[in-house]
PDB file of C-alpha atoms in Angstrom:
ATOM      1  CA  UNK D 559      -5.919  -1.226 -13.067  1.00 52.00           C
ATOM      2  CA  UNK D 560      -8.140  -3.655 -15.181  1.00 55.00           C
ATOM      3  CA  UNK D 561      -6.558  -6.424 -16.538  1.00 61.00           C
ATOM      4  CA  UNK D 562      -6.658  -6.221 -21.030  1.00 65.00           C
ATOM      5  CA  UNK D 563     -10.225  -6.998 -22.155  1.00 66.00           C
ATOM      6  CA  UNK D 564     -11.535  -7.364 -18.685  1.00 63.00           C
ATOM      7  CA  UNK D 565     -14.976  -6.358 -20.224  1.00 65.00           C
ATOM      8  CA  UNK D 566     -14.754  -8.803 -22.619  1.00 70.00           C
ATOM      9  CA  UNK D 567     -14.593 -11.654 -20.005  1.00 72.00           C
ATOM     10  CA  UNK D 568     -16.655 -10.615 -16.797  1.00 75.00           C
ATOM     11  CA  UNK D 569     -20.719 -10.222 -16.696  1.00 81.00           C
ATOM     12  CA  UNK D 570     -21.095  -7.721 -14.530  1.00 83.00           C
ATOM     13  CA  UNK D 571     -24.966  -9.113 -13.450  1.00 90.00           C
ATOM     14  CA  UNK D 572     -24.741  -8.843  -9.411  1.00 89.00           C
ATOM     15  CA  UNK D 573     -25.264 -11.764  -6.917  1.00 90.00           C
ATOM     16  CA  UNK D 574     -28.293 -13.023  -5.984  1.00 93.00           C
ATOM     17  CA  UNK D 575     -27.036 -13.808  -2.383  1.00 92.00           C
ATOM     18  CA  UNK D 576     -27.918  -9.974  -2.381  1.00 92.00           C
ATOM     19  CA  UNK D 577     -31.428 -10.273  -3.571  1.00 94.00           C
ATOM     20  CA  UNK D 578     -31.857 -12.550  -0.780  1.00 93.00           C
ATOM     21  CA  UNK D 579     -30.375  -9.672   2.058  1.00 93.00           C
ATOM     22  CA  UNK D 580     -32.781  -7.382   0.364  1.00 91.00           C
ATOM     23  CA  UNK D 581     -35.788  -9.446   0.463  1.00 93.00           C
ATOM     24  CA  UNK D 582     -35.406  -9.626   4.276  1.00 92.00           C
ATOM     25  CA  UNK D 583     -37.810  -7.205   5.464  1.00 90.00           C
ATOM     26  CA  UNK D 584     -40.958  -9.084   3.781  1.00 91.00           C
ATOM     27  CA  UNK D 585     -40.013 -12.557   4.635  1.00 90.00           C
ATOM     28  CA  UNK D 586     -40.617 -14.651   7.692  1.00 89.00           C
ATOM     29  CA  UNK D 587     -38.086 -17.217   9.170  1.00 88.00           C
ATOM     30  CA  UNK D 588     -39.258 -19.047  12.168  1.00 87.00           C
ATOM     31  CA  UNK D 589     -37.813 -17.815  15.643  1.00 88.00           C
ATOM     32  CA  UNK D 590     -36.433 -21.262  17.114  1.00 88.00           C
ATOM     33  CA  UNK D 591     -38.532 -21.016  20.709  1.00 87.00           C
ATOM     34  CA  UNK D 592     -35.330 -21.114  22.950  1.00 88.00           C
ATOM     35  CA  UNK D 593     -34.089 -17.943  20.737  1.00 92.00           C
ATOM     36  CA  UNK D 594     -37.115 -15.649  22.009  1.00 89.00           C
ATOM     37  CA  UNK D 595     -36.624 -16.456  24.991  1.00 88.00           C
ATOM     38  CA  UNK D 596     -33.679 -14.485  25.166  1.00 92.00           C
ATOM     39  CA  UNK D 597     -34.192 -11.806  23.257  1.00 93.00           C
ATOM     40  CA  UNK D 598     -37.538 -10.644  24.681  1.00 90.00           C
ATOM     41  CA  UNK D 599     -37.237  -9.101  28.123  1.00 87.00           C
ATOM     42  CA  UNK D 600     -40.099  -9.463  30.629  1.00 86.00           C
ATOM     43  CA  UNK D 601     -42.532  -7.182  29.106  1.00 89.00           C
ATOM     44  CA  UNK D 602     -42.238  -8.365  26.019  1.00 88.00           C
ATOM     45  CA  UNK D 603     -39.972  -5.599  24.745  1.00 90.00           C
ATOM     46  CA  UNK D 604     -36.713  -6.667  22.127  1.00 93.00           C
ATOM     47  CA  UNK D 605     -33.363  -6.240  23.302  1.00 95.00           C
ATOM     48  CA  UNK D 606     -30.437  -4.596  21.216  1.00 96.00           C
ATOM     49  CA  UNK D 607     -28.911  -8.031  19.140  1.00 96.00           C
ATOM     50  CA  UNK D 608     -25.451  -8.314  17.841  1.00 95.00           C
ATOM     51  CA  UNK D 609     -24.223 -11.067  15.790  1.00 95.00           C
ATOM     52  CA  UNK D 610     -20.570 -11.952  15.977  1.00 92.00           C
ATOM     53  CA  UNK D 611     -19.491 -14.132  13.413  1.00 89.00           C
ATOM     54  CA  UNK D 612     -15.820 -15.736  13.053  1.00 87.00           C
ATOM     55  CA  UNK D 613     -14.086 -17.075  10.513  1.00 84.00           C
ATOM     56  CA  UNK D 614     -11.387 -20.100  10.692  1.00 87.00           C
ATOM     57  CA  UNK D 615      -8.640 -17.246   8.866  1.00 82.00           C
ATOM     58  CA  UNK D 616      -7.962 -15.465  12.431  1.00 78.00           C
ATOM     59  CA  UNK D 617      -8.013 -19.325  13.810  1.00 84.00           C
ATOM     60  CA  UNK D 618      -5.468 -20.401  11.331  1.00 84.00           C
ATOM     61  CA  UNK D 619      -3.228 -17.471  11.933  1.00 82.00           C
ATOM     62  CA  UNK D 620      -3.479 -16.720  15.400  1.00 83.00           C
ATOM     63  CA  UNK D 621      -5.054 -18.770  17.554  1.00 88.00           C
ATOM     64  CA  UNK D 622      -4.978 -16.891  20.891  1.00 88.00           C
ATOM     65  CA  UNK D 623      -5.982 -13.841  19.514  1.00 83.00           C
ATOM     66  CA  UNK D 624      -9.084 -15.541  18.088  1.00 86.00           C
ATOM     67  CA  UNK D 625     -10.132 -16.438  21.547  1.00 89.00           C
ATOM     68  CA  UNK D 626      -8.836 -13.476  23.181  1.00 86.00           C
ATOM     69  CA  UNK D 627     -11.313 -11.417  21.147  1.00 84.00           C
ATOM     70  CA  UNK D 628     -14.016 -13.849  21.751  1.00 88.00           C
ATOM     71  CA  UNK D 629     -13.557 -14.122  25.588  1.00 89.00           C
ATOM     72  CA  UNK D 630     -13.700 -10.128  25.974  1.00 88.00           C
ATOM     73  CA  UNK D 631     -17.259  -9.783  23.719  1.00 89.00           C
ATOM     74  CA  UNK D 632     -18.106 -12.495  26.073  1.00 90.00           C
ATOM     75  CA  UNK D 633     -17.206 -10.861  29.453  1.00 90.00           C
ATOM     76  CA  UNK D 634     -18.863  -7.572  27.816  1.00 91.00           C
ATOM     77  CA  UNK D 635     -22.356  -9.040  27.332  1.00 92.00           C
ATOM     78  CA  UNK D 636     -22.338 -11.472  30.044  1.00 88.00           C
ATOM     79  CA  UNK D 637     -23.507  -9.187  32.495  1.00 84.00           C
ATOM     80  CA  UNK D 638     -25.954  -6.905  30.336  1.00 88.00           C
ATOM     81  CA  UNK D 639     -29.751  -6.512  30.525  1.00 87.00           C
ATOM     82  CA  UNK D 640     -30.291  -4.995  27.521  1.00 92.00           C
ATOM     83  CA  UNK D 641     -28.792  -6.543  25.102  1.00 94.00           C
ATOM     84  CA  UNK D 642     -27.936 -10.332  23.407  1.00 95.00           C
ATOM     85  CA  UNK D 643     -25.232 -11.426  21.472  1.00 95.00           C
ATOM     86  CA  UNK D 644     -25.901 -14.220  18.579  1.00 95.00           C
ATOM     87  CA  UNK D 645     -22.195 -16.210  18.136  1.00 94.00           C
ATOM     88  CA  UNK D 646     -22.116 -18.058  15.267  1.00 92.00           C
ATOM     89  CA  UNK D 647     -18.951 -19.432  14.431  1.00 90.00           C
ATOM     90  CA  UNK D 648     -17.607 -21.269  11.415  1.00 88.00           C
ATOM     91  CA  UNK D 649     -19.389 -24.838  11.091  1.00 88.00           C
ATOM     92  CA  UNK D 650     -15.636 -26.350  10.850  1.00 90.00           C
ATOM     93  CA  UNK D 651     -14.315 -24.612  14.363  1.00 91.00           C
ATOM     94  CA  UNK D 652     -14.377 -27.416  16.544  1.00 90.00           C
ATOM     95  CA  UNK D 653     -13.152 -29.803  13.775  1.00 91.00           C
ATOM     96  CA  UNK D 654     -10.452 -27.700  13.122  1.00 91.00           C
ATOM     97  CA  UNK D 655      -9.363 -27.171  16.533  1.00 92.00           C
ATOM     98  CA  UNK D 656      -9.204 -30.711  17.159  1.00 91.00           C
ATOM     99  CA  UNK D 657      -7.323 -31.233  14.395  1.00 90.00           C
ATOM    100  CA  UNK D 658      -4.700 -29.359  14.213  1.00 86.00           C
ATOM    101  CA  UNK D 659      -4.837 -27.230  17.536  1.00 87.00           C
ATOM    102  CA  UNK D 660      -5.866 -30.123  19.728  1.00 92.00           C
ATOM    103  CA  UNK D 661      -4.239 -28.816  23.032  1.00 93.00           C
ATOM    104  CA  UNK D 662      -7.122 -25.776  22.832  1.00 93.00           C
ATOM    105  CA  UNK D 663     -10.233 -28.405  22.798  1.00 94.00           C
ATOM    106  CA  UNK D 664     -10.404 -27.820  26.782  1.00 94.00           C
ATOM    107  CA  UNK D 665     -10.794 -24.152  26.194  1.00 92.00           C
ATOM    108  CA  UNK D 666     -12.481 -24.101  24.059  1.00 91.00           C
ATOM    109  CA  UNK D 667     -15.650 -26.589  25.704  1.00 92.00           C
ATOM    110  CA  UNK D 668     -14.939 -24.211  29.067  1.00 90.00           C
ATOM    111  CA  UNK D 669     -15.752 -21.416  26.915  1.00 88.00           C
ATOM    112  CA  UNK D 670     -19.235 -22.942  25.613  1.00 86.00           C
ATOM    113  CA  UNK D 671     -20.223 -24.417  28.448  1.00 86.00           C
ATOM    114  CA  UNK D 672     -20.096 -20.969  30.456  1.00 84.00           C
ATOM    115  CA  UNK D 673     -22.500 -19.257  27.681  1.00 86.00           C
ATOM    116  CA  UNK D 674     -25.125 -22.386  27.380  1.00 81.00           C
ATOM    117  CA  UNK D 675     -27.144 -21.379  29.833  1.00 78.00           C
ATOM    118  CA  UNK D 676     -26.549 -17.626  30.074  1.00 88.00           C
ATOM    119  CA  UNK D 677     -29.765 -15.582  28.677  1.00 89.00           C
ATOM    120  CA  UNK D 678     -27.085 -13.369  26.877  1.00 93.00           C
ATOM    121  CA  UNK D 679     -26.037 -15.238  24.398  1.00 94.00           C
ATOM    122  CA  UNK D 680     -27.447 -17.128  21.259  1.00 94.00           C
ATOM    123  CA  UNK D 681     -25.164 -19.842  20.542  1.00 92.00           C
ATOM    124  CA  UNK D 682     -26.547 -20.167  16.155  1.00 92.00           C
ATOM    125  CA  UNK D 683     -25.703 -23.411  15.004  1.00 88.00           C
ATOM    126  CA  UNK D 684     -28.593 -23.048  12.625  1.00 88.00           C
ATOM    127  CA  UNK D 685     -27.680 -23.742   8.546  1.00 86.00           C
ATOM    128  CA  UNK D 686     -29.861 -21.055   7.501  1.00 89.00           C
ATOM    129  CA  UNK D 687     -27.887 -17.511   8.889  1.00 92.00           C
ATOM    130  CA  UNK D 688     -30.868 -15.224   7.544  1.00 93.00           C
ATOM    131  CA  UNK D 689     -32.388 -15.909  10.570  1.00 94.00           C
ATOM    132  CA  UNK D 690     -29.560 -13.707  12.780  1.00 95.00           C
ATOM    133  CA  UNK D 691     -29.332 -11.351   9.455  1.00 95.00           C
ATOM    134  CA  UNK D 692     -32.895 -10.487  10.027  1.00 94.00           C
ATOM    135  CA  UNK D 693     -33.621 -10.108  13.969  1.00 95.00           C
ATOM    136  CA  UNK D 694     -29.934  -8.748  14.689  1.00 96.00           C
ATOM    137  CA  UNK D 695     -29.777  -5.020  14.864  1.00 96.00           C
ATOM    138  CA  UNK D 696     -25.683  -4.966  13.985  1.00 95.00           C
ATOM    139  CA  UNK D 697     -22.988  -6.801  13.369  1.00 92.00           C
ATOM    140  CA  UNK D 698     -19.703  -7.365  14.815  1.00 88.00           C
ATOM    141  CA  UNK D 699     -17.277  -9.691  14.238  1.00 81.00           C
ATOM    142  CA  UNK D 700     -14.519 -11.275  12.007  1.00 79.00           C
ATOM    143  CA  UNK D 701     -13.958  -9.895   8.300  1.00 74.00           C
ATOM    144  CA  UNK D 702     -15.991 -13.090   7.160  1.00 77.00           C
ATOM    145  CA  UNK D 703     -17.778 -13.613   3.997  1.00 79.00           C
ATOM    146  CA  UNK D 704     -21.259 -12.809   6.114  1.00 85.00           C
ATOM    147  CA  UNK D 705     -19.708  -9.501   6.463  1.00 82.00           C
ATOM    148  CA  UNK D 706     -19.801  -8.518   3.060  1.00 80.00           C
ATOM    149  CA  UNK D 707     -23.494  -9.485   3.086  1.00 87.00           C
ATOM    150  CA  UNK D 708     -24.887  -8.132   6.309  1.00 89.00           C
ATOM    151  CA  UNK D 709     -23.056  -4.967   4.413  1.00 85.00           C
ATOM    152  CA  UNK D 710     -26.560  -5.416   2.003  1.00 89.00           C
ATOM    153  CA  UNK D 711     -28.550  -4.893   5.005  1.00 92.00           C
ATOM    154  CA  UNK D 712     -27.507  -1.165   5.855  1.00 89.00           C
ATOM    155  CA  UNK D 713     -27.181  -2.313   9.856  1.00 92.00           C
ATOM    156  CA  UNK D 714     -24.260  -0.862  11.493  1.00 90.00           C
ATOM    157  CA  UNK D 715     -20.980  -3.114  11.715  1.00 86.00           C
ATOM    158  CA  UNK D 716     -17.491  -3.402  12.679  1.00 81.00           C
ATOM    159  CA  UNK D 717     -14.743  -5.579  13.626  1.00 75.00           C
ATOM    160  CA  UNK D 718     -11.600  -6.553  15.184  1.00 69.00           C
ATOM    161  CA  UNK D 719      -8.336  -5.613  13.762  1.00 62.00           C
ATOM    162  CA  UNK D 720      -4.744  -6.099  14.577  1.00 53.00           C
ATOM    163  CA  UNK D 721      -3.556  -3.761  11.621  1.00 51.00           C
ATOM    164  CA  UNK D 722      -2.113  -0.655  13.720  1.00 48.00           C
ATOM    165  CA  UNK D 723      -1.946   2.928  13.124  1.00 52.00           C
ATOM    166  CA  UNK D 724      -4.324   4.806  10.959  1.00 58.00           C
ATOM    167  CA  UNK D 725      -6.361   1.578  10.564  1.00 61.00           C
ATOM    168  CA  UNK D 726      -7.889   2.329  13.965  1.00 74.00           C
ATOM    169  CA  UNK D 727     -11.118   4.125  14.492  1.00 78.00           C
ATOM    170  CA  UNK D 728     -10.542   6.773  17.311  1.00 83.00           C
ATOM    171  CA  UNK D 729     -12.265   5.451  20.317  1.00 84.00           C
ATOM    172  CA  UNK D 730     -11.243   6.869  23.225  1.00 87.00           C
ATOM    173  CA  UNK D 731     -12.424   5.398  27.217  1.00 90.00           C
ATOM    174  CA  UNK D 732     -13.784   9.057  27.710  1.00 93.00           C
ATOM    175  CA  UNK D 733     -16.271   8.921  25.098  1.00 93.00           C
ATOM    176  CA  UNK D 734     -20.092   8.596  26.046  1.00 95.00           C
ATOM    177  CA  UNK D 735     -21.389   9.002  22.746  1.00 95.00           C
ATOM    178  CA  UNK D 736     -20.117   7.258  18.919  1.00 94.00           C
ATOM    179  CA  UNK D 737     -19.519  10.698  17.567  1.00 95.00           C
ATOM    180  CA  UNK D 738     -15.986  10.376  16.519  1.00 92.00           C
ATOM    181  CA  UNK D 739     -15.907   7.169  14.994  1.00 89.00           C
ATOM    182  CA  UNK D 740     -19.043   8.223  13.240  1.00 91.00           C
ATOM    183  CA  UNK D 741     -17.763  11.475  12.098  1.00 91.00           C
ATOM    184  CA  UNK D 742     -14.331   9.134  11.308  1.00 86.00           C
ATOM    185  CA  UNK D 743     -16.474   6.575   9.387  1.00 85.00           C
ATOM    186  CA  UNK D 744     -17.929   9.527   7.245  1.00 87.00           C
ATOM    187  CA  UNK D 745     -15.178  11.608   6.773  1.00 85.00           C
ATOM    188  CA  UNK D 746     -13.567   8.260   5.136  1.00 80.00           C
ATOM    189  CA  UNK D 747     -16.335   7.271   3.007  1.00 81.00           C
ATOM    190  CA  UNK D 748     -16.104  11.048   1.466  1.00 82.00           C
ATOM    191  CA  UNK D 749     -12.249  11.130   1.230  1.00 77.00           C
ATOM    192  CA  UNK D 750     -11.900   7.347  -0.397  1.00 70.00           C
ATOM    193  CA  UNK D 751     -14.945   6.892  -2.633  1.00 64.00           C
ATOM    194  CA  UNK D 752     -15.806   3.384  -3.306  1.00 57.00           C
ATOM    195  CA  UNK D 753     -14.245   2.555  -0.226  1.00 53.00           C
ATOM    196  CA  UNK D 754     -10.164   2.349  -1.351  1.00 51.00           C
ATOM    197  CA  UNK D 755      -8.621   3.420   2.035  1.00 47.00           C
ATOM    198  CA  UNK D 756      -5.140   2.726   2.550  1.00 48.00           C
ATOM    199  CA  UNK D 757      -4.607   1.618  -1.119  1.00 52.00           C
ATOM    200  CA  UNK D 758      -7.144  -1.389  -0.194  1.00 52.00           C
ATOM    201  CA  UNK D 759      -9.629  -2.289  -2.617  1.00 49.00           C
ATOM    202  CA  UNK D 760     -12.389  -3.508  -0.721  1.00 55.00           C
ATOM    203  CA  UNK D 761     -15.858  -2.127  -0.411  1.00 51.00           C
ATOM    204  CA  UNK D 762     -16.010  -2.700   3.799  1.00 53.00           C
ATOM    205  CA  UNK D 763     -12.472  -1.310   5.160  1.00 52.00           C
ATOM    206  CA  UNK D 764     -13.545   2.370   5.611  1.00 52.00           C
ATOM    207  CA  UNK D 765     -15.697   0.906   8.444  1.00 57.00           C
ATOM    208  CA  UNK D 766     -14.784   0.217  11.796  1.00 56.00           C
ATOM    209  CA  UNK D 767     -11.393  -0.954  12.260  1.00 62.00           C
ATOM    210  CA  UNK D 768     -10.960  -1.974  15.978  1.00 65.00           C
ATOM    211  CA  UNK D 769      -8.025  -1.782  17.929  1.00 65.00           C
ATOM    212  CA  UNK D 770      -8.604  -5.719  20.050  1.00 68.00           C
ATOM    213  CA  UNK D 771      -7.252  -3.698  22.964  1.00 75.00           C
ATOM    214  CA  UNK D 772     -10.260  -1.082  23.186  1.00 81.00           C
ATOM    215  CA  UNK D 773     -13.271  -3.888  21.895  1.00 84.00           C
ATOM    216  CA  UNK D 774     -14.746  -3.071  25.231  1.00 87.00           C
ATOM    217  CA  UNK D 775     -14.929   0.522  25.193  1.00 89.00           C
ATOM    218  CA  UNK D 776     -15.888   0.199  21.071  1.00 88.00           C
ATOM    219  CA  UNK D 777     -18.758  -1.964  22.131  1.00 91.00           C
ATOM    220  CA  UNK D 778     -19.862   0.083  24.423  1.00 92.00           C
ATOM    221  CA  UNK D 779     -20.607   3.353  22.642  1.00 93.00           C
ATOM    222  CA  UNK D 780     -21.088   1.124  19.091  1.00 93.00           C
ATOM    223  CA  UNK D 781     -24.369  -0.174  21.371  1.00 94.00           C
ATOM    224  CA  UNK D 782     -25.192   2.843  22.058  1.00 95.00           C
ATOM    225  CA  UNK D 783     -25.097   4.342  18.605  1.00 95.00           C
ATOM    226  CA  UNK D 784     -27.396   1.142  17.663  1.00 95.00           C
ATOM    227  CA  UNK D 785     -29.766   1.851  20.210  1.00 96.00           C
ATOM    228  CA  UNK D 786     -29.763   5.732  19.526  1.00 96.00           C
ATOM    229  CA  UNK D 787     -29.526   6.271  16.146  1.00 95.00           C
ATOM    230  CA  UNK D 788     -32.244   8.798  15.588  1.00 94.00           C
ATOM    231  CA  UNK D 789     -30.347  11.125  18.264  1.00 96.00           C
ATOM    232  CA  UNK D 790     -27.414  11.338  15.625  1.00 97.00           C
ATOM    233  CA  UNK D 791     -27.770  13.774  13.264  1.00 96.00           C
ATOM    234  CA  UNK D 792     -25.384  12.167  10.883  1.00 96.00           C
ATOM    235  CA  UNK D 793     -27.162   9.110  10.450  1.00 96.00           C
ATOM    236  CA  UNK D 794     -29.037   9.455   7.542  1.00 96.00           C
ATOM    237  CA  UNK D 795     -25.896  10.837   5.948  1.00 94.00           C
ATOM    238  CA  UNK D 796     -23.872   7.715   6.942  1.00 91.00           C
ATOM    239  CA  UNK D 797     -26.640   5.195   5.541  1.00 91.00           C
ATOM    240  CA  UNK D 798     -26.899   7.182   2.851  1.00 91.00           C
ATOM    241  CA  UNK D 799     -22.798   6.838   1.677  1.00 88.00           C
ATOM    242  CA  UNK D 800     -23.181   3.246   2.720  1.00 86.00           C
ATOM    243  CA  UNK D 801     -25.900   2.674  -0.091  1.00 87.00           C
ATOM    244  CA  UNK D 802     -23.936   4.733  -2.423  1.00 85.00           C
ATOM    245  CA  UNK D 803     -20.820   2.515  -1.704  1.00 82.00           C
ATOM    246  CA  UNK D 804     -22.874  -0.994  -1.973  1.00 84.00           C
ATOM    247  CA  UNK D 805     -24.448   0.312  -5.270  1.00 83.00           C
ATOM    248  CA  UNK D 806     -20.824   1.065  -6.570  1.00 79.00           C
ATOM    249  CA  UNK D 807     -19.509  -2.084  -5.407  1.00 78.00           C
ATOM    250  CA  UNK D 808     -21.953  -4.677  -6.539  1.00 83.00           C
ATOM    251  CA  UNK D 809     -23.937  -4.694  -9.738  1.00 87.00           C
ATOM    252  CA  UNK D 810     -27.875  -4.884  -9.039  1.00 91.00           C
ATOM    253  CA  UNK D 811     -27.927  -4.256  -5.836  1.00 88.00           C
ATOM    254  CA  UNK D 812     -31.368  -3.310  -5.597  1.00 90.00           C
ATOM    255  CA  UNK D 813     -32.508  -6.787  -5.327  1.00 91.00           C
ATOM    256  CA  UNK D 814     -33.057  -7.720  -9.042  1.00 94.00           C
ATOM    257  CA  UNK D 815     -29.517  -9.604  -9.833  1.00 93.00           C
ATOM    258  CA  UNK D 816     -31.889 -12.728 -10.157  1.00 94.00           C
ATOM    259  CA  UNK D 817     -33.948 -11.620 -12.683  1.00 94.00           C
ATOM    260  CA  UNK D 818     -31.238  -9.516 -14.478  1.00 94.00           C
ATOM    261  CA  UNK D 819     -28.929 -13.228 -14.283  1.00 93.00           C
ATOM    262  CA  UNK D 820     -32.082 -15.217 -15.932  1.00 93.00           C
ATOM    263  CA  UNK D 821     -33.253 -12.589 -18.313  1.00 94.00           C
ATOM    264  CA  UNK D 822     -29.702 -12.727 -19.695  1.00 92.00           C
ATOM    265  CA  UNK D 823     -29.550 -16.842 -19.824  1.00 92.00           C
ATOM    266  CA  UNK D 824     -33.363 -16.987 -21.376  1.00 93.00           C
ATOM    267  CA  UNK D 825     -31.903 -14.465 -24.361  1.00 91.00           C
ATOM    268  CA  UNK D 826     -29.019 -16.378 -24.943  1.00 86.00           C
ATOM    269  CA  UNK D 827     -30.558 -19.602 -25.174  1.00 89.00           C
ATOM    270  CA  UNK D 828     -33.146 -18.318 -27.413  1.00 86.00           C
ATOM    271  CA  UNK D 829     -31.073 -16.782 -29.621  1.00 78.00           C
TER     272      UNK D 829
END
């Protein structure tokens, strides 16, 4: 419930981090040289990207599982030809691993050394992240605050989660095709408008919820929903709830927070 007078004391006027998600199509952001390297194939032809993002909350709480989930995305995309994974973790990893998990700073260079020269992998230590927002083609990754904007950019996403139960999307090591955690993704979006599932207020969590134990097999029919996506008839239905969802979520979505934010200061201040 609303706290008394909520409307009194919140603007509702939207964010114009969001404004900058939807201006992405129309702007340019220079492709560092080393970056298309990788994710151009020999013909010239772009490869599937996925950004996986991390946060230092997962570090904090449980270190092991933090690189547990990063080791198997990188044993899944180490060998691939058709695809390249962008890491970018949080600026403050290393620092915080030094500081107060200092027994981990040998695992974690072994780690980064093994993906430095590895055509696979991006390693984006760039400040500006609208350059992986724009050229990646989904996201996957820890429930970071990037999340909740590449959400603005209708891409597919998911993550890892070590919730249990009915959090889970059904993937199942038989499965060729993303069908049922499609279907599952819809059928939740429908059934908990404005995305409250599980009495959890938060616009992302009917999405995929991933069980750590099955990232492989998630990965591996998420890609190929990503690469297929005109071959699944409930696509367009699925972006469609998404936008419905954002819209709901955040005021101004539609890219005009900015103005709507100034138009709103320039009235006050000349009244």
């Amino acid at each position: 419930n609303k706290p008394l007078n909520f409307n009194n004391k919140f603007l509702l006027l939207g964010s114009p981090k969001l404004d900058t998600i939807y201006e992405l199509p129309n702007k340019d952001y220079p492709l560092p040289q080393d970056w298309q390297n990788k994710i151009y194939d020999e013909n010239g032809n772009k490869k599937t990207i996925i950004l996986y993002a991390t946060t230092l909350k997962t570090l904090f709480s449980d270190i092991d599982t933090w690189f547990e989930n990063l080791e198997t995305i990188i044993n899944f995309f180490k060998n691939r030809n058709d695809s390249v994974c962008i890491l970018r973790l949080h600026p403050q990893t290393i620092q915080t691993i030094k500081l107060l998990k200092s027994d981990y700073v040998d695992k974690y260079n072994e780690i980064f050394y093994s993906i430095e020269e590895n055509n696979n992998f991006i390693l984006d230590e760039t400040k500006d992240f609208h350059i992986a927002f724009k050229i990646s083609d989904c996201y996957f990754g820890e429930e970071s605050s990037l999340l909740c904007l590449y959400f603005a950019t209708g891409k597919p996403f998911g993550w890892c989660a070590n919730r249990g139960g009915d959090w889970f999307a059904p993937v199942n090591d038989e499965d060729t095709t993303f069908d049922r955690v499609l279907n599952w993704q819809i059928a939740n979006m429908k059934n908990y408008p404005g995305g409250n599932i599980y009495n959890a207020n938060c616009c992302i969590w009917w999405d995929n919820f991933i069980d750590s134990n099955k990232t492989e097999t998630f990965m591996r029919l998420f890609i190929h929903y990503v690469q297929h996506q005109n071959e699944y008839p409930q696509t367009e239905e699925y972006k469609r709830l998404k936008r419905e969802m954002l819209e709901k979520y955040y005021a101004n979505a539609d890219g005009t927070a900015s103005k709507k934010i100034y138009e709103f200061i320039k009235n006050k201040v000349l009244k």
